[in-house]
Amino acid sequence: MQRDVGSLPLAPALRARLIAAGFQTAQELLETGPCGLSKEIGISKEEALEALQVVRQECHGGAAGTAGGSGATRKCTALELLEEEQAQGFIITFCSALDNILGGGVQLTKITEICGAPGVGKTQLCMQLAVDVQIPECFGGVAGEAVFIDTEGSFMVERVADIATACVQHCQLIAEAHQEEDHLKALEMFSLESILSHIYYFRCRDYIELLAQVYLLPDFLSEHSKVRLVVVDGIAFPFRHDFEDLSLRTRLLNGLAQQLIIIANDHKSAVVLTNQMTTRIGQSQSTLVPALGESWGHAATVRLIFHWDNSQRAGPWRMILEAQKNEDNPSRNSWQRYTNHRVRRSQPYHITLHILASWSPLSKCESCGTFIK
Amino acid sequence: MAAKKLRRARLSQELCERLSRHQITTCQDFLCLSLLELMKVTGQSYYDVQKLLRKVSQACAPKMQTAYEMKLRKSVNPSSAFLSTTLHSLDKVLHGGVPCGSLTEITSPPGCGKTQFCIMVSVLATLPVSMGGLGGTVIYIDTESAFSAERLIEIAGNRFPTYFDSDEKLFCMTRSIHLYRELTCGSVLKRIMSLEEEIISKKVKLIVIDSVASVVRKEFDTRLQGNLAERSNFLARGASVLKYLAEEFSIPVILTNQITTSLSNGFPIQADLVSPADDLSLSEAGIFSPEGNSKSCLKPSMNYVVSPERHLEFSLGR
């Protein structure tokens, strides 16, 4: 209650008047009352009442912060946080190597960034996740909905439909094997139509539309409370060209990152961003590094970088995965050679990564029926 | 969208005047400011400014659609989703042909038949819908002066002799192909920017740019400082405008690229000229590469979103 008048979120002109009139703390304002305030400063009674309501909200909001609302301050012990995190589900990617590196799958309430050269499978992985987030809980999923913000226009509905069909089939196989009541009930709701209708798609053509959409996202998520995944496919694309003022770009990107972190925490959803690669010209050679600069690297909790393995000239391309900044398992910050898995056309979901692996003649894998070298 | 004036975002007249005194007239200016700056400029409280931000954002933000609605819209009109190339195996691999509404890139070393392919697809686009074409005109942006009208007529006459049986039909077809010769990056970009009105007025159904790589190669030497950034800038701007046109009008856009040898770790490898660092985020890419005598091999690869790698063989005929 001893809060300084200058720190209250009132209109600047009003604040200036209050300070000029000699008010110093919020307590003084509340004691004066609306009529007294309007006479002293020379504003109308309605304006004075509004100002007092703002002050009251601020002061009481601060005092009630420990109740753990979604306000600015939230106090809890590390044990409570641990229990929360362990109870949270992961969004699986159906690619065991990737799930292993991530410690189970894409985590909720965290930002995951996927970087890679063009064609490596970033959009594919995002589409896969948008389907996987909807898997019912009895099959090991989080039963959520997905928001897909597309800045590059590479979202293909036919492909998502293929992925969704394969996912439904996979769940049907599991249900047949186990024959449990709730599996069958969940399957009724889990169909191609329901999966597609719960992917909310926004096409942003420039950075202003992206900013506007992220400002509106909290309201959207409050209306659609089952959303558990927000994908921004191509966070780099609108910011890479046509930006002369680099400091403005950094400021806007930081603002975006903060808003996304708030959204991830408040609505318990995972945020997945895709980034492009750019060439950094070193002394003797040039290397591919994630775009948007060094400071952007701090925005994401988990950063996945996909590379093409072109050390064999005539040979097959292999995917190499590098999980950076994964705080949960520092021992996994290493190059992980991905196995050469070839996928049959009938199981497209098995793969975003699978598909981009080698194409030499193979034998069939017993467990999942995919071809292996 | 960004240049939308604040007046049209339903802000009050008095607020707009106040903002314009600070040189804030468009939504872009408004959204680029931080909350504190906005409070100073509008003179309103924190919560009111947040409400204003949401109002302006609603004026700029895109409309929401579910994936299901998108699928329904496409399934209503399936035939208009692709331009069939009349090469059976290629069409099968591409799930119907060159997709409408997205960019397609064709890459190969010189002499494989990229320009010939582009000319053939231009003829196909002018055919009526009943014959598998798009029934419209074509905009052909030529940067290498490789387009030959005689070859065009030759292809049309040999491929569809029954349709192009009279000179009249041939001339009608050639009149529907609008050729623009652009020799610099700047002029190519200017032409791309001006395409929107032409597409509407001339009922364009296909855009071909042959080739992006040659004009970039001529003007930007990536070993010089600053050129890499300018080059990416030019490519990204061109790509975003073309994508917008492709999506807005649901027409296919074809770009050609070149393959160059890049030295990496001492091993020469074949790589696209316009390549990884210039992420244009294309949806399809086809590679023609030479194998043997006058037989070329087509491999859709890399940025494929719809189909995996396949090897096809074809030869250039009459």
XYZ file of C-alpha atoms in Angstrom, chain A residues 87-295:
209
model
C 2.398 -34.995 -14.120
C 2.540 -33.183 -17.416
C 2.392 -35.152 -20.560
C 4.636 -34.948 -23.550
C 3.608 -34.576 -27.144
C 5.178 -37.592 -28.804
C 6.610 -37.334 -32.292
C 6.332 -41.014 -33.284
C 10.054 -41.040 -33.956
C 11.788 -42.880 -31.146
C 15.211 -41.354 -31.649
C 13.767 -37.877 -31.494
C 11.581 -38.681 -28.483
C 14.615 -40.092 -26.693
C 16.664 -37.001 -27.268
C 13.817 -34.820 -26.052
C 13.253 -36.931 -22.959
C 9.835 -38.240 -23.923
C 8.598 -35.804 -26.515
C 7.895 -32.122 -26.900
C 7.323 -30.671 -23.441
C 4.348 -28.551 -22.482
C 4.931 -25.043 -21.066
C 8.265 -24.801 -22.867
C 9.363 -23.279 -26.141
C 10.984 -25.692 -28.578
C 12.785 -24.350 -31.616
C 13.424 -26.445 -34.711
C 16.172 -25.213 -37.042
C 17.358 -26.670 -40.270
C 18.186 -26.188 -43.919
C 15.289 -26.031 -46.346
C 13.706 -29.354 -47.101
C 14.922 -31.090 -43.995
C 11.458 -31.644 -42.537
C 10.660 -28.797 -40.157
C 7.148 -28.202 -41.451
C 6.563 -31.937 -41.606
C 7.488 -32.294 -37.953
C 5.172 -29.420 -37.038
C 2.268 -30.996 -38.907
C 3.020 -34.298 -37.199
C 2.948 -32.610 -33.799
C -0.327 -30.855 -34.605
C -1.862 -34.310 -35.112
C -0.065 -35.996 -32.203
C -1.226 -33.435 -29.657
C -4.782 -34.649 -30.230
C -4.141 -38.278 -29.326
C -6.489 -39.266 -26.483
C -5.051 -39.731 -23.021
C -5.666 -43.453 -22.863
C -3.274 -43.892 -25.796
C -0.592 -41.825 -24.105
C -1.329 -38.419 -25.606
C -2.400 -35.095 -24.137
C -5.815 -34.842 -25.828
C -5.390 -31.225 -26.809
C -6.006 -29.015 -29.830
C -3.486 -27.169 -31.961
C -2.979 -23.645 -33.270
C -0.892 -23.455 -36.450
C 0.462 -20.041 -37.410
C 1.962 -20.251 -40.872
C 4.174 -17.501 -42.286
C 5.675 -19.391 -45.215
C 2.621 -20.968 -46.783
C 4.054 -24.477 -46.694
C 1.138 -26.071 -44.867
C -0.380 -28.808 -47.024
C -3.764 -30.079 -45.953
C -3.488 -33.299 -47.962
C -0.325 -34.220 -46.102
C -1.914 -33.497 -42.723
C -4.850 -35.668 -43.746
C -2.431 -38.511 -44.566
C -0.659 -38.115 -41.248
C -3.958 -38.018 -39.365
C -5.291 -41.128 -41.105
C -2.133 -43.058 -40.259
C -2.312 -41.916 -36.650
C -5.920 -43.063 -36.315
C -4.971 -46.432 -37.796
C -2.109 -46.766 -35.356
C -4.448 -46.105 -32.439
C -6.957 -48.578 -33.828
C -4.258 -51.261 -33.894
C -3.437 -50.558 -30.274
C -7.105 -50.692 -29.304
C -7.574 -54.022 -31.070
C -4.559 -55.466 -29.307
C -5.714 -54.385 -25.851
C -9.486 -54.521 -26.185
C -10.241 -52.085 -23.382
C -13.476 -50.176 -22.869
C -12.066 -46.658 -22.711
C -9.843 -47.230 -25.741
C -12.850 -47.974 -27.893
C -14.788 -45.040 -26.496
C -11.904 -42.663 -27.161
C -11.606 -43.947 -30.703
C -15.127 -42.848 -31.491
C -14.168 -39.227 -30.973
C -10.784 -39.592 -32.661
C -11.380 -39.486 -36.392
C -9.973 -37.676 -39.418
C -12.698 -35.019 -39.321
C -12.272 -34.293 -35.635
C -8.490 -34.060 -35.935
C -8.674 -31.649 -38.845
C -11.343 -29.504 -37.228
C -9.224 -29.008 -34.148
C -6.233 -27.596 -35.987
C -6.736 -23.818 -36.026
C -4.829 -22.345 -38.947
C -3.696 -18.733 -39.354
C -1.809 -17.537 -42.411
C 0.317 -14.486 -41.630
C 1.891 -12.823 -44.627
C 4.192 -10.325 -42.953
C 5.591 -9.544 -39.553
C 2.799 -7.131 -38.671
C 0.170 -9.823 -39.098
C 2.324 -12.159 -37.019
C 2.638 -9.572 -34.229
C -1.072 -8.842 -34.341
C -1.934 -12.534 -34.176
C 0.350 -13.129 -31.188
C -1.275 -10.168 -29.377
C -4.674 -11.751 -29.946
C -3.538 -15.262 -29.041
C -4.214 -15.103 -25.279
C -7.867 -14.231 -25.901
C -8.156 -16.998 -28.478
C -6.618 -19.508 -26.101
C -8.993 -18.468 -23.335
C -11.905 -19.212 -25.625
C -10.426 -22.486 -26.844
C -9.103 -23.798 -23.565
C -8.216 -27.229 -24.899
C -5.351 -25.948 -27.042
C -2.110 -27.598 -25.965
C 0.161 -26.724 -28.857
C 0.988 -23.483 -30.628
C 3.127 -23.841 -33.741
C 4.693 -20.848 -35.437
C 6.033 -22.221 -38.696
C 8.649 -19.845 -39.930
C 9.373 -17.276 -37.262
C 12.424 -16.175 -39.244
C 10.854 -15.702 -42.650
C 8.984 -12.423 -42.096
C 11.884 -10.911 -40.174
C 14.699 -11.768 -42.495
C 14.084 -9.566 -45.432
C 13.241 -5.928 -45.651
C 14.341 -4.979 -42.162
C 16.738 -2.085 -42.252
C 16.410 -1.284 -38.575
C 18.069 -4.228 -36.846
C 17.493 -2.877 -33.364
C 13.759 -2.695 -34.019
C 13.883 -6.280 -35.227
C 15.656 -7.425 -32.071
C 13.158 -5.573 -29.908
C 10.152 -7.039 -31.735
C 11.607 -10.545 -31.605
C 12.302 -10.265 -27.891
C 8.771 -9.019 -27.319
C 7.429 -11.975 -29.288
C 9.545 -14.413 -27.312
C 8.283 -13.002 -24.023
C 4.668 -13.164 -25.084
C 5.095 -16.747 -26.251
C 6.693 -17.714 -22.938
C 3.747 -16.179 -21.083
C 1.300 -18.024 -23.339
C 3.169 -21.309 -22.835
C 3.051 -20.962 -19.073
C -0.425 -19.553 -18.582
C -2.202 -21.944 -20.897
C -0.005 -24.995 -20.199
C 0.749 -25.487 -23.856
C 3.868 -26.282 -25.817
C 5.143 -23.648 -28.226
C 7.070 -24.903 -31.247
C 8.889 -22.483 -33.548
C 10.748 -23.202 -36.761
C 13.774 -21.229 -37.754
C 15.890 -21.048 -40.867
C 19.611 -21.399 -41.295
C 21.881 -18.651 -42.452
C 25.492 -18.625 -43.524
C 28.028 -17.270 -41.123
C 31.180 -16.330 -42.991
C 34.136 -17.272 -40.851
C 37.806 -16.706 -41.509
C 38.450 -19.554 -43.888
C 35.064 -21.104 -44.404
C 31.411 -20.489 -43.981
C 29.106 -22.429 -41.704
C 25.367 -22.754 -41.486
C 23.980 -21.421 -38.230
C 20.425 -20.730 -37.095
C 19.102 -17.418 -38.344
C 17.958 -14.364 -36.377
C 21.165 -13.841 -34.494
C 22.746 -14.864 -31.244
C 20.307 -13.110 -28.935
